[in-house]
mmCIF file of C-alpha atoms in Angstrom:
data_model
loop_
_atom_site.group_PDB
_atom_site.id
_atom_site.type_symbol
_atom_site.label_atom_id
_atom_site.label_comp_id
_atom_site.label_asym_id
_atom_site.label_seq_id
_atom_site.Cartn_x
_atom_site.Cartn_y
_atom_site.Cartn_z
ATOM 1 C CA UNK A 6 -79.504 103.508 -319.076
ATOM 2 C CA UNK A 7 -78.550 99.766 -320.142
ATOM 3 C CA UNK A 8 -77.298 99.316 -316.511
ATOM 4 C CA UNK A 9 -80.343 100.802 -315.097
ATOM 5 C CA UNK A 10 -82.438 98.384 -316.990
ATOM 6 C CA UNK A 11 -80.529 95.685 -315.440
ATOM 7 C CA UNK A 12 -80.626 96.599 -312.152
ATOM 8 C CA UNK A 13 -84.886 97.064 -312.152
ATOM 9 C CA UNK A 14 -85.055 93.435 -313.933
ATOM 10 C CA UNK A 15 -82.346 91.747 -311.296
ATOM 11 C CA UNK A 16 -84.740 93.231 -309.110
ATOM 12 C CA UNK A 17 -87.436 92.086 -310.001
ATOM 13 C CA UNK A 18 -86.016 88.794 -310.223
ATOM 14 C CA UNK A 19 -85.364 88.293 -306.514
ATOM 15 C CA UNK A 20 -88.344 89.830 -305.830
ATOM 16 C CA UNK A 21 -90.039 86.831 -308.127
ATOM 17 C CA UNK A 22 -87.615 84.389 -306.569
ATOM 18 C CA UNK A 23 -88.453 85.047 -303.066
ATOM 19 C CA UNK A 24 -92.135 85.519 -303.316
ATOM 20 C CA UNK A 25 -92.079 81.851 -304.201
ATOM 21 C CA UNK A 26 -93.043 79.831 -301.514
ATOM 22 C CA UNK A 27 -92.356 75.261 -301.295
ATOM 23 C CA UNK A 28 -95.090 73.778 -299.280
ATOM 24 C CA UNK A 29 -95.141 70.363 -298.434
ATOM 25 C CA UNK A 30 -97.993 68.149 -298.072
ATOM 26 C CA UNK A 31 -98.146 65.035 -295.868
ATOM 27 C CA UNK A 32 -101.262 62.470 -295.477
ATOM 28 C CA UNK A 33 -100.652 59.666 -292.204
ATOM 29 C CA UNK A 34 -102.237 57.258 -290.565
ATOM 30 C CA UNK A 35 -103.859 59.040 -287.645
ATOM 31 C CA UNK A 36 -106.613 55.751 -286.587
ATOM 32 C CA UNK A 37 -108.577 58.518 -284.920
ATOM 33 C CA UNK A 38 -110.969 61.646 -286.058
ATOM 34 C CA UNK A 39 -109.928 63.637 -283.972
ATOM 35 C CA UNK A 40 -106.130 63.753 -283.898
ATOM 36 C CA UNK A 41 -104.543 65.601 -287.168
ATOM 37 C CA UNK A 42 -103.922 63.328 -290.144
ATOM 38 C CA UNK A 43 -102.701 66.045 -293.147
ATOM 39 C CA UNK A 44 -100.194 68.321 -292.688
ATOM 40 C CA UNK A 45 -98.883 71.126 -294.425
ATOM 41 C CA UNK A 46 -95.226 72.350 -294.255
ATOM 42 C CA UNK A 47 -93.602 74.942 -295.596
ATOM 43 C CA UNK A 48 -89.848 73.888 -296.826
ATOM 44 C CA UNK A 49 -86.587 76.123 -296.990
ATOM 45 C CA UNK A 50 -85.287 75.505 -300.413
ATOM 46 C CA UNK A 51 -81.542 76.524 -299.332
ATOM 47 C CA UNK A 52 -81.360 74.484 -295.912
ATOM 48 C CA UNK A 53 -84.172 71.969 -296.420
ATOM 49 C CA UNK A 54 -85.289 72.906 -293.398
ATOM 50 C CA UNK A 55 -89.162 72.537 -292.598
ATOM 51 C CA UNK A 56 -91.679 74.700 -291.106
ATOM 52 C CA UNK A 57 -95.319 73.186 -290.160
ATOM 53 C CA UNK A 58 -97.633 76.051 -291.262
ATOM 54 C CA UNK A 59 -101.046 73.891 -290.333
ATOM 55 C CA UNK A 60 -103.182 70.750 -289.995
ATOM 56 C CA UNK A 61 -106.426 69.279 -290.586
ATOM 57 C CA UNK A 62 -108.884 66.862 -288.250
ATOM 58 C CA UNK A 63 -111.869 65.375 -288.841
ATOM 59 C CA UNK A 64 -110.891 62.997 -291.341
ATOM 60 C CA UNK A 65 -109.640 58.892 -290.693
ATOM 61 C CA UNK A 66 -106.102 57.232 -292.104
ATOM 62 C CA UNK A 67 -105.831 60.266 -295.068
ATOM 63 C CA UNK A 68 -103.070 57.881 -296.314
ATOM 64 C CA UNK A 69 -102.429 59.291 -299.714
ATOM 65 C CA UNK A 70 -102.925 62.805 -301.685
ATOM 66 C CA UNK A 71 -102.247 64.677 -304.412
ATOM 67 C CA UNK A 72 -102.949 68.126 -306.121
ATOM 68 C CA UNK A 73 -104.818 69.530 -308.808
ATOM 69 C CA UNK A 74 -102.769 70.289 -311.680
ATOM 70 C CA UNK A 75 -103.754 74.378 -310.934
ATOM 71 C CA UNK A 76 -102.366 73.710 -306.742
ATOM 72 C CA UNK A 77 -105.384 74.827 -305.807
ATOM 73 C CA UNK A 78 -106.852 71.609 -304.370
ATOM 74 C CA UNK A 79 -105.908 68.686 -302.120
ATOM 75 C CA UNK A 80 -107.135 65.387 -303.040
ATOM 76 C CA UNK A 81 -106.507 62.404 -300.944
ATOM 77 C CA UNK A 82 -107.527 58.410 -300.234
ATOM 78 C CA UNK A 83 -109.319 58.543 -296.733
ATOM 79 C CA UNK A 84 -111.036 55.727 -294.370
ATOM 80 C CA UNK A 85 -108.193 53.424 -296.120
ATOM 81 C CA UNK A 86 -107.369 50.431 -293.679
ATOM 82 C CA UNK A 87 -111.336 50.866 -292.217
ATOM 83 C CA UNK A 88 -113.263 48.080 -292.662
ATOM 84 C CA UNK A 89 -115.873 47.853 -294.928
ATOM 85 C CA UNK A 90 -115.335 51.682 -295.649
ATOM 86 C CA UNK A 91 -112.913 53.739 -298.117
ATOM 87 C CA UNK A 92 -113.624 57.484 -299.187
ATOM 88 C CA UNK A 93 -111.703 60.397 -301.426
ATOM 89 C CA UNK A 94 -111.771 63.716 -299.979
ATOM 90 C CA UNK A 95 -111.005 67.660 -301.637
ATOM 91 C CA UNK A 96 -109.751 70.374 -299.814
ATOM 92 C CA UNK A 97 -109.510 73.615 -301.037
ATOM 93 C CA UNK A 98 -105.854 75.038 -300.797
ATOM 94 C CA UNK A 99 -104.899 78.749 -299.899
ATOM 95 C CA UNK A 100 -101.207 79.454 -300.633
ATOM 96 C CA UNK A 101 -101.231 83.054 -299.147
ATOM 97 C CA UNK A 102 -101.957 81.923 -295.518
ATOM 98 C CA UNK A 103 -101.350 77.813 -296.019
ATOM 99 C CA UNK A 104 -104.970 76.739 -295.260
ATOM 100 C CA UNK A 105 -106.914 73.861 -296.059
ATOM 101 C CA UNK A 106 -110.506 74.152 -296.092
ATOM 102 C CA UNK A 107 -112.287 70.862 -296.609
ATOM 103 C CA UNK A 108 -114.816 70.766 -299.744
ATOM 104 C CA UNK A 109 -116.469 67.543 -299.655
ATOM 105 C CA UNK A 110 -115.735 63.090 -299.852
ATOM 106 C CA UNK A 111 -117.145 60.577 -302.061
ATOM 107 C CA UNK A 112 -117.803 56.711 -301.718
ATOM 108 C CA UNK A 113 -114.425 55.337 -303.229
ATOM 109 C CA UNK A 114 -116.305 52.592 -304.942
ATOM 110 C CA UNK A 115 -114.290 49.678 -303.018
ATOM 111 C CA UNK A 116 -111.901 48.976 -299.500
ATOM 112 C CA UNK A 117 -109.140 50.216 -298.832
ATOM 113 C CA UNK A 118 -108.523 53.114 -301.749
ATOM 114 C CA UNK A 119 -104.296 53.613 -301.466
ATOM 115 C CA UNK A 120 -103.875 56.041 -304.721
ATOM 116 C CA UNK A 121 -105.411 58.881 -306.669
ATOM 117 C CA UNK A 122 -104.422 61.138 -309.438
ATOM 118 C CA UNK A 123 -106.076 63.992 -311.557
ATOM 119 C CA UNK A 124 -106.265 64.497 -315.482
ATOM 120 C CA UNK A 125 -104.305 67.544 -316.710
ATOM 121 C CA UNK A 126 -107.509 69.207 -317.413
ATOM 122 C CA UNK A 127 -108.798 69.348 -313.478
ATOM 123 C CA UNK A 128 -111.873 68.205 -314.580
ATOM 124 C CA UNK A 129 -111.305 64.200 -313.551
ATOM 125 C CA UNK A 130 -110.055 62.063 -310.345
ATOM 126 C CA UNK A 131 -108.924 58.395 -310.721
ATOM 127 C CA UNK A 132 -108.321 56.249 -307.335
ATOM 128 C CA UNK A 133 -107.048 52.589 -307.098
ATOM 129 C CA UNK A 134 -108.684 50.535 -304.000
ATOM 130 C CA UNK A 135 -106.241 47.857 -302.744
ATOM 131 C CA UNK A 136 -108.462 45.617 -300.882
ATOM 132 C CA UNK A 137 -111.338 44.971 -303.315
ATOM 133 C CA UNK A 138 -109.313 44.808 -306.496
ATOM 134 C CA UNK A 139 -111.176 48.321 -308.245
ATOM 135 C CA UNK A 140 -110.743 51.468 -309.560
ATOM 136 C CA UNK A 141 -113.314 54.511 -310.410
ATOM 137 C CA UNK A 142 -113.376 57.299 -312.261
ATOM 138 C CA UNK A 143 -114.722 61.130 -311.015
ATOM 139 C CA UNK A 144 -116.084 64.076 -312.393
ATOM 140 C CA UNK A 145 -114.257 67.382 -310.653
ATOM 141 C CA UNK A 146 -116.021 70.825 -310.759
ATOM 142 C CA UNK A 147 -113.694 73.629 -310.785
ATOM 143 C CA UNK A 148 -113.962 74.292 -307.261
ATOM 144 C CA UNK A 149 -112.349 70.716 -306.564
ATOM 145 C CA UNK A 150 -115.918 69.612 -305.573
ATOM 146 C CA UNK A 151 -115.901 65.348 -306.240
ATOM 147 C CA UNK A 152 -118.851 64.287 -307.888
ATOM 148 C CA UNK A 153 -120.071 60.907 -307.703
ATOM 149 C CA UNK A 154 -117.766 58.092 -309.765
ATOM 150 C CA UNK A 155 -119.200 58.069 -312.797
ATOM 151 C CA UNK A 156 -117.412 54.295 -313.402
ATOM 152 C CA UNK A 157 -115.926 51.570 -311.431
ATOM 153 C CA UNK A 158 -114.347 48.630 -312.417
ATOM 154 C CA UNK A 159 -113.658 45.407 -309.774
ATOM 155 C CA UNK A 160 -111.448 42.276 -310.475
ATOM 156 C CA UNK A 161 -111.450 39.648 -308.794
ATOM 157 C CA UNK A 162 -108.546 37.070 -310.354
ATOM 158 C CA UNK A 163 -105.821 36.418 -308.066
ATOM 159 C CA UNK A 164 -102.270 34.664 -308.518
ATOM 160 C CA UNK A 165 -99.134 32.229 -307.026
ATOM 161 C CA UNK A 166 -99.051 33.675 -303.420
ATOM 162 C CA UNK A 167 -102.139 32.643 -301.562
ATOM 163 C CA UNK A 168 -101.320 34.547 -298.750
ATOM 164 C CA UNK A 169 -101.052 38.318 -300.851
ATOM 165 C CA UNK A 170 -102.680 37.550 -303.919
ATOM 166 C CA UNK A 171 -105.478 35.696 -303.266
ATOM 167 C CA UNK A 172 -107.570 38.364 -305.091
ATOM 168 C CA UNK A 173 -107.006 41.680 -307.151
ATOM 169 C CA UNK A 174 -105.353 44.025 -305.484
ATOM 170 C CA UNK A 175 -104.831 47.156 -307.357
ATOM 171 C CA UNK A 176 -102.053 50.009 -306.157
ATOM 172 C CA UNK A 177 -101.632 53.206 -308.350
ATOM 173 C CA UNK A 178 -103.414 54.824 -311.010
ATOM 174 C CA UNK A 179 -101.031 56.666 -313.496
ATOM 175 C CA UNK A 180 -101.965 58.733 -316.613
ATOM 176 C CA UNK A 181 -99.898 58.220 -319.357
ATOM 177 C CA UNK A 182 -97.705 61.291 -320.555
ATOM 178 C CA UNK A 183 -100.352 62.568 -323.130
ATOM 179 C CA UNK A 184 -103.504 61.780 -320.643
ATOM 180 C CA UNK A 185 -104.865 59.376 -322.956
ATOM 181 C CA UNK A 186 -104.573 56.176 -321.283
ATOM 182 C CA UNK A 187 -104.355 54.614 -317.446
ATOM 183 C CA UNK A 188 -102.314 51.875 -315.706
ATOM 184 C CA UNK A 189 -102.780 50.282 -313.042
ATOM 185 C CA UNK A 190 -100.844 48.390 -311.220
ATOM 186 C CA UNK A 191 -102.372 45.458 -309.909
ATOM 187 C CA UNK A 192 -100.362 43.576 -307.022
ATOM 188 C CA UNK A 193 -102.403 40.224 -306.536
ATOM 189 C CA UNK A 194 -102.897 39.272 -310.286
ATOM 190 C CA UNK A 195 -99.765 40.214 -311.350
ATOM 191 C CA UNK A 196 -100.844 42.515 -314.390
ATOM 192 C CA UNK A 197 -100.518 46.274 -315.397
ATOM 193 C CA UNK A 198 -104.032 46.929 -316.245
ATOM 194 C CA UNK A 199 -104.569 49.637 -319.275
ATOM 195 C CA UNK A 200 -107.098 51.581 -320.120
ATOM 196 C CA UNK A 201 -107.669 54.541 -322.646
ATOM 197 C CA UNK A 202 -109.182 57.797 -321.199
ATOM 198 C CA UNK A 203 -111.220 59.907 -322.932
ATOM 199 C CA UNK A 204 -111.826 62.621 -321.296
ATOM 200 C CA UNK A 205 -114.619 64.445 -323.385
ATOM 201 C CA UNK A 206 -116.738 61.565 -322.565
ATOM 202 C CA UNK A 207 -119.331 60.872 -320.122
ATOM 203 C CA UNK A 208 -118.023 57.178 -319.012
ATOM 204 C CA UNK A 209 -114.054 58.078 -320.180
ATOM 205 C CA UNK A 210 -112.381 54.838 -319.492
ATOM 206 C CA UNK A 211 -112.734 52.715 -321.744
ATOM 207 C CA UNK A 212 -110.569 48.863 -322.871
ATOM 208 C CA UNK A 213 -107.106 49.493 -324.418
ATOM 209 C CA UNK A 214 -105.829 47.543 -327.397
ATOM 210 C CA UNK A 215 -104.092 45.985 -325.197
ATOM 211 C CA UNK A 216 -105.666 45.087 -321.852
ATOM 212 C CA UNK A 217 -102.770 44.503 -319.642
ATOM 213 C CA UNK A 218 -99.344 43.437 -319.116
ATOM 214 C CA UNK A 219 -98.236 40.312 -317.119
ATOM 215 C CA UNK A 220 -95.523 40.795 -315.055
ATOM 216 C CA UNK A 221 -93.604 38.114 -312.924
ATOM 217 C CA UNK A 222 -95.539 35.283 -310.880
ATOM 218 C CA UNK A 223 -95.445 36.469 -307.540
ATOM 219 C CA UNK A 224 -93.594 40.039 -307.948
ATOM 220 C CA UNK A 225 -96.608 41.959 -307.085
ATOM 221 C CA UNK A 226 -95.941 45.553 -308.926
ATOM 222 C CA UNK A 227 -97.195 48.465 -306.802
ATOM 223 C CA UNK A 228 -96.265 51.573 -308.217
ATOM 224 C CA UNK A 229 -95.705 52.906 -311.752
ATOM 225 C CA UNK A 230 -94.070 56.068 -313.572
ATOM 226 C CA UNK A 231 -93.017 57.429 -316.376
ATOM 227 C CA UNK A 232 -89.567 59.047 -317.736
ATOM 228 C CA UNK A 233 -89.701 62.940 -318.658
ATOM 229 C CA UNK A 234 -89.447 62.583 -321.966
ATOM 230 C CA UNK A 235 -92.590 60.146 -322.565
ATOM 231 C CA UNK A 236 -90.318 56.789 -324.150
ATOM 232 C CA UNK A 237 -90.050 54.756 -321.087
ATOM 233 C CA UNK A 238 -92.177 53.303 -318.107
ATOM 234 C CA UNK A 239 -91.079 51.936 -314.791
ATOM 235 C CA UNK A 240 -93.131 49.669 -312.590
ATOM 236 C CA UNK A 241 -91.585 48.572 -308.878
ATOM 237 C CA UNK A 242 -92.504 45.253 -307.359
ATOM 238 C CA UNK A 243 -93.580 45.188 -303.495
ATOM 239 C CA UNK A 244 -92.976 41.552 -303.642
ATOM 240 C CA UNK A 245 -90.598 40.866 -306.188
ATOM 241 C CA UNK A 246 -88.321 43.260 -305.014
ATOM 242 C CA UNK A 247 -87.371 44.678 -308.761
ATOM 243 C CA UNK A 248 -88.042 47.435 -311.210
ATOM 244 C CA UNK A 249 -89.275 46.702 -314.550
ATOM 245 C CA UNK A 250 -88.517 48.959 -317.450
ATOM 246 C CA UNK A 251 -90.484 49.399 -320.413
ATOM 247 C CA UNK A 252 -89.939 50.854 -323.573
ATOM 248 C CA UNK A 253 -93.346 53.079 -324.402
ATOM 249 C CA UNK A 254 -94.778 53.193 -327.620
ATOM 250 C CA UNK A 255 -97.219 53.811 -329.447
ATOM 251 C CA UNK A 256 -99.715 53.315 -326.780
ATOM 252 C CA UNK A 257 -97.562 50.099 -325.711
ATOM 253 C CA UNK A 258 -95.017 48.770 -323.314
ATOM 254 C CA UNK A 259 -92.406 46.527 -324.039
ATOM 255 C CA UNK A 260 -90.370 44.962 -321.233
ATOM 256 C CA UNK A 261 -86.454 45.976 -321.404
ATOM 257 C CA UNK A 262 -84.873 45.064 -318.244
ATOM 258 C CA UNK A 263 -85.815 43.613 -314.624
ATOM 259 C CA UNK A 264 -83.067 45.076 -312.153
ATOM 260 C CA UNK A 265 -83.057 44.442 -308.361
ATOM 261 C CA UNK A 266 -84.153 47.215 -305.882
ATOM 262 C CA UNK A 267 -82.453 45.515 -303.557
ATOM 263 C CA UNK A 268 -78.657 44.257 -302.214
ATOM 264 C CA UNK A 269 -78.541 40.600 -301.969
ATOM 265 C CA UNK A 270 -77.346 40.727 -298.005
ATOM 266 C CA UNK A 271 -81.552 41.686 -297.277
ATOM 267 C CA UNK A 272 -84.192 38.911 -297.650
ATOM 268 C CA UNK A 273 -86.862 40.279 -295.690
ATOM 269 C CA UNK A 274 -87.774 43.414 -298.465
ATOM 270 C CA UNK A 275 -90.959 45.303 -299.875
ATOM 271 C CA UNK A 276 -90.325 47.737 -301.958
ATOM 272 C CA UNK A 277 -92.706 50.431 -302.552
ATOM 273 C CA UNK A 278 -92.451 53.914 -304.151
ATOM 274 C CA UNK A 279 -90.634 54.793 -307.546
ATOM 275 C CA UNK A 280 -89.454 58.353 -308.541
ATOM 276 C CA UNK A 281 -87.551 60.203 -311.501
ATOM 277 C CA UNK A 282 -85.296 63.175 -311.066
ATOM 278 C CA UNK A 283 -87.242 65.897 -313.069
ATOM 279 C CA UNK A 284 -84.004 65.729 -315.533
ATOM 280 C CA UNK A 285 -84.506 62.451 -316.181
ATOM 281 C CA UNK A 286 -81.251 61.021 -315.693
ATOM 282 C CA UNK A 287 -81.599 59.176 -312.636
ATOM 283 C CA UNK A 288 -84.258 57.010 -310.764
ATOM 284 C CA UNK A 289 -85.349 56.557 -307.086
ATOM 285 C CA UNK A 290 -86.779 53.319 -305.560
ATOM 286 C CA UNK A 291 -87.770 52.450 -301.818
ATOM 287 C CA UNK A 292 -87.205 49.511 -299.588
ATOM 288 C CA UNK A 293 -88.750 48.787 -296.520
ATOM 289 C CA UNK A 294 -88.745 45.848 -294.358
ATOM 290 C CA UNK A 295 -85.112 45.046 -293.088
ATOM 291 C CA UNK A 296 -83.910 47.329 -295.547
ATOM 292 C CA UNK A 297 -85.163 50.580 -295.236
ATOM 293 C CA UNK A 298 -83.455 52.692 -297.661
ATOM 294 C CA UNK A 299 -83.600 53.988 -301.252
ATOM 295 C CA UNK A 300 -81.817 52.545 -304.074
ATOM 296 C CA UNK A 301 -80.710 55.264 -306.627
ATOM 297 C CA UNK A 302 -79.877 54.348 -310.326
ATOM 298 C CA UNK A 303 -78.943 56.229 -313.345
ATOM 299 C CA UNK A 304 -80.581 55.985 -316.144
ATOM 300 C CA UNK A 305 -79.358 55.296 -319.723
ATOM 301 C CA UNK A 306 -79.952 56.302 -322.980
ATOM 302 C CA UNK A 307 -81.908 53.331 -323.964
ATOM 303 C CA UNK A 308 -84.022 53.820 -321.071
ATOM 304 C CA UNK A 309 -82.331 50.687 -318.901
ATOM 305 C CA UNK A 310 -81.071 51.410 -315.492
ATOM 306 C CA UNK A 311 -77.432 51.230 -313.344
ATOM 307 C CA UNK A 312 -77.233 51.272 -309.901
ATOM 308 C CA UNK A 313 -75.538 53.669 -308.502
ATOM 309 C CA UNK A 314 -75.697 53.264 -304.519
ATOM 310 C CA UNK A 315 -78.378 53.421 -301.363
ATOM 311 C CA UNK A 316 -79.284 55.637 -298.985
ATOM 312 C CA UNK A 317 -80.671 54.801 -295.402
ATOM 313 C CA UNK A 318 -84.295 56.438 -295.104
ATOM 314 C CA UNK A 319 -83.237 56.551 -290.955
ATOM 315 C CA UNK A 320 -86.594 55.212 -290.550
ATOM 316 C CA UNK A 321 -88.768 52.056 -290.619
ATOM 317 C CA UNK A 322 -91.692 50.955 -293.007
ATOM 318 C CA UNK A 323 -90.728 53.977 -295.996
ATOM 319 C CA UNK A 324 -94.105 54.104 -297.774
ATOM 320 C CA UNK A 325 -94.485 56.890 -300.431
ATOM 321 C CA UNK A 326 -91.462 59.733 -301.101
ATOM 322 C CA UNK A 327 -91.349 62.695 -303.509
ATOM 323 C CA UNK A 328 -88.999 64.996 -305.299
ATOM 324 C CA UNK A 329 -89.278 68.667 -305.236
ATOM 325 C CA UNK A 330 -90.178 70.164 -309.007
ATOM 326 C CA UNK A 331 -86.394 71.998 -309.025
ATOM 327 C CA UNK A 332 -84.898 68.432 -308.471
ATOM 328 C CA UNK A 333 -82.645 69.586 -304.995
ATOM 329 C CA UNK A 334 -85.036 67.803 -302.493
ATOM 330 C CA UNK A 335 -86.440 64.382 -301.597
ATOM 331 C CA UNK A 336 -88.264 63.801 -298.400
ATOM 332 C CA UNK A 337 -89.149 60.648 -297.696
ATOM 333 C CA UNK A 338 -91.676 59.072 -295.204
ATOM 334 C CA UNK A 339 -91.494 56.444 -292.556
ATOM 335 C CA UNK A 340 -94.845 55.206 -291.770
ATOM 336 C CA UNK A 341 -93.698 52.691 -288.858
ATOM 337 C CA UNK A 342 -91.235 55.143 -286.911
ATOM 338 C CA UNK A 343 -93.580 58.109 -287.806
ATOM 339 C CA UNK A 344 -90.613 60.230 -288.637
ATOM 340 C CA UNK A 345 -89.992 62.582 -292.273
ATOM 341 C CA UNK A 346 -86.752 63.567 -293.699
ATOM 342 C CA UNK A 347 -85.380 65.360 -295.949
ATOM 343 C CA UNK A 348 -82.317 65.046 -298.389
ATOM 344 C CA UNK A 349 -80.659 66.978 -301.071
ATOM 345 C CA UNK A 350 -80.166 65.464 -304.058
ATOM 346 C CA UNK A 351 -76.605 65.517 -306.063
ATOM 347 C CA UNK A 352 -77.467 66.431 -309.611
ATOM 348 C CA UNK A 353 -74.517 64.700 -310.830
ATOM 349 C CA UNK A 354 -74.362 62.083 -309.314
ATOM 350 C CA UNK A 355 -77.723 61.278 -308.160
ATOM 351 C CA UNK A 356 -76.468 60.518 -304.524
ATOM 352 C CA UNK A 357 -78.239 61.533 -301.439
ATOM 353 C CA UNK A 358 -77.576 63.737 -298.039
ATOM 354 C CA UNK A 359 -79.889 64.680 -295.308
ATOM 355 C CA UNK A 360 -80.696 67.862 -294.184
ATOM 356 C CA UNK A 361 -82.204 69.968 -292.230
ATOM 357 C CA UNK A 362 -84.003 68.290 -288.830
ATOM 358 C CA UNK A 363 -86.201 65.571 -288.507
ATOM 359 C CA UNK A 364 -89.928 66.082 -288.532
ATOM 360 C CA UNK A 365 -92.330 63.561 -286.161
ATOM 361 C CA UNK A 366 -96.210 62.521 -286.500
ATOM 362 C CA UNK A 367 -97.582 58.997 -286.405
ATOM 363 C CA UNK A 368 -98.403 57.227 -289.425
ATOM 364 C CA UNK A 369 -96.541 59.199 -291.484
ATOM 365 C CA UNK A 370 -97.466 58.039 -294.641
ATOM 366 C CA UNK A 371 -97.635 60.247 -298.020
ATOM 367 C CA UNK A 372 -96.052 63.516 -299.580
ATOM 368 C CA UNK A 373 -96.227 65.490 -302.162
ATOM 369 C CA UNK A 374 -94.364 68.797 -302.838
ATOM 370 C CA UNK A 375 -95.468 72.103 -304.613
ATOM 371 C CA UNK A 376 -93.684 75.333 -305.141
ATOM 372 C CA UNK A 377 -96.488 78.389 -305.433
#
């Protein structure tokens, strides 16, 4: 009877196990309606291999996206690099048959929008607009539907580089581990801008205790994440060309260490994305220009990072790259060489090898993973 019981539950383990499906999500550069800009995948979690399922049209330079906290809906930065224009769109998302169905866009409040993210509870979208300096806040209706931004803040205060920072230019939105407050990054004045969110309000962002962080004249931090367990913060420098790590507490960040992304035989660099392992023992950073690769470090107990090696991305201009939830896959995307790979992760050490085959659009630009 005992060995019966195991047998049904082993059962219905695999059948559990293999009911599961990975899809992948990719957002590009298309320049042009009517070719495909998102595409969905569906990934092999034993080979890596990848398996386009579908793809949308209709919609211009879908350059970044992300999903509801539920999977059920796509979100993503659209019209970015069109002039005088800048939109975020929500698609509906159908695991059983991999369709997108698209729900509705909204005015992004400012140029250029490069980065959006969504509260825990669904019920709120925040984007970051590069061009313009800004950020807004949306309401969501359950249905993914974007409402009008209910707030939207603009900067205008540059810094040292005249030719990048002659103005604001903010690059990622990231709630904090409890959803109570915002950074953003903020590449031409050189600041980490935070914000508390409360999201039972009406107008939910409001000024932090402590406004913002400087960073480094000239380092121009991009994008921003924090560790697993909620204690530290990492913020990577497009011009710079380093991570800073931050101890996070009580609602602060204090700086603990500025490490290279780079090797010192590259000059011409800009980093761009910044990852953890979902253990939380190592960290992922990008490099593009000569470059091109992905600097991997472990991370310490007291939150500061060593490198431990790089891996060519086999591509040019690496712009945004993701890890799978399980912590076997990275896929990375090379927006200048339009080409997506993918790479299984050593959980030990944190090193890098690519698998399955390479995948080709133009543009390619954004990814985010999501087992169902």
């Amino acid at each position: 009877m005992k060995n019966q019981l195991f047998l049904i539950i082993a059962i219905f383990t695999c059948i559990n196990l293999y009911s599961q499906n990975t899809f992948v999500f990719f957002g590009s550069f298309n320049r042009d309606k009517t070719t495909e800009g998102i595409y969905v995948y569906k990934l092999d979690t034993v080979k890596g291999k990848l398996s386009k399922i579908t793809s949308v049209k209709g919609i211009l330079n879908p350059s970044f996206l992300t999903l509801s906290p539920n999977g059920r809906n796509l979100f993503v930065c659209t019209e970015s690099k069109t002039k005088n224009a800048g939109s975020v769109s929500s698609f509906a998302f159908d695991p059983k048959d991999g369709k997108l169905t698209f729900i509705n866009s909204q005015k992004s409040g400012g140029e250029n929008p490069v980065y959006v993210t969504v509260h825990k509870n669904g019920k709120w979208l925040v984007n970051a607009n590069y061009t313009e300096g800004s950020f807004s806040v949306y309401p969501l209706s359950e249905d993914g539907t974007i409402h009008p931004y209910v707030q939207n803040f603009q900067f205008s205060e540059g810094s040292i580089n005249k030719d990048r920072q002659d103005r604001s230019h903010v690059h990622a939105s990231v709630f904090s581990p409890n959803y109570d407050q915002v950074f953003f990054t903020d590449l031409g004045a050189d600041k980490i801008r935070v914000y508390q969110f409360e999201s039972d309000k009406s107008e939910p962002l409001q000024p932090a205790k402590q406004p913002y962080i400087k960073t480094t004249l000239g380092s121009g931090p991009r994008h921003f994440t924090f560790h697993p367990n909620g204690k530290f913060a990492y913020s990577i420098e497009e011009m710079g060309g380093f991570i800073n790590a931050y101890r996070y507490e009580h609602s602060t960040l204090e700086s603990i260490q500025r490490i290279s992304t780079h090797t010192d035989q590259y000059k011409d660099f800009e980093s761009s994305d910044i990852h953890i392992s979902p253990d939380g023992r190592f960290l992922y950073a990008s490099n593009r220009g000569e470059e091109n690769n992905i600097a991997i470090f472990s991370i310490q107990e007291d939150g500061t990072l060593k490198n431990v090696g790089y891996q060519p991305t086999f591509g040019k201009q690496l712009r945004v790259f993701d890890i799978d939830e399980s912590g076997k896959f990275l896929i990375v995307t090379n927006a200048a060489t339009g080409n997506v790979f993918v790479f299984k992760r050593n959980p030990e050490t944190g090193l890098l090898k690519k698998v399955g085959k390479k995948i080709k659009f133009p543009g390619a630009s954004s990814v985010k993973i999501r087992r169902y």
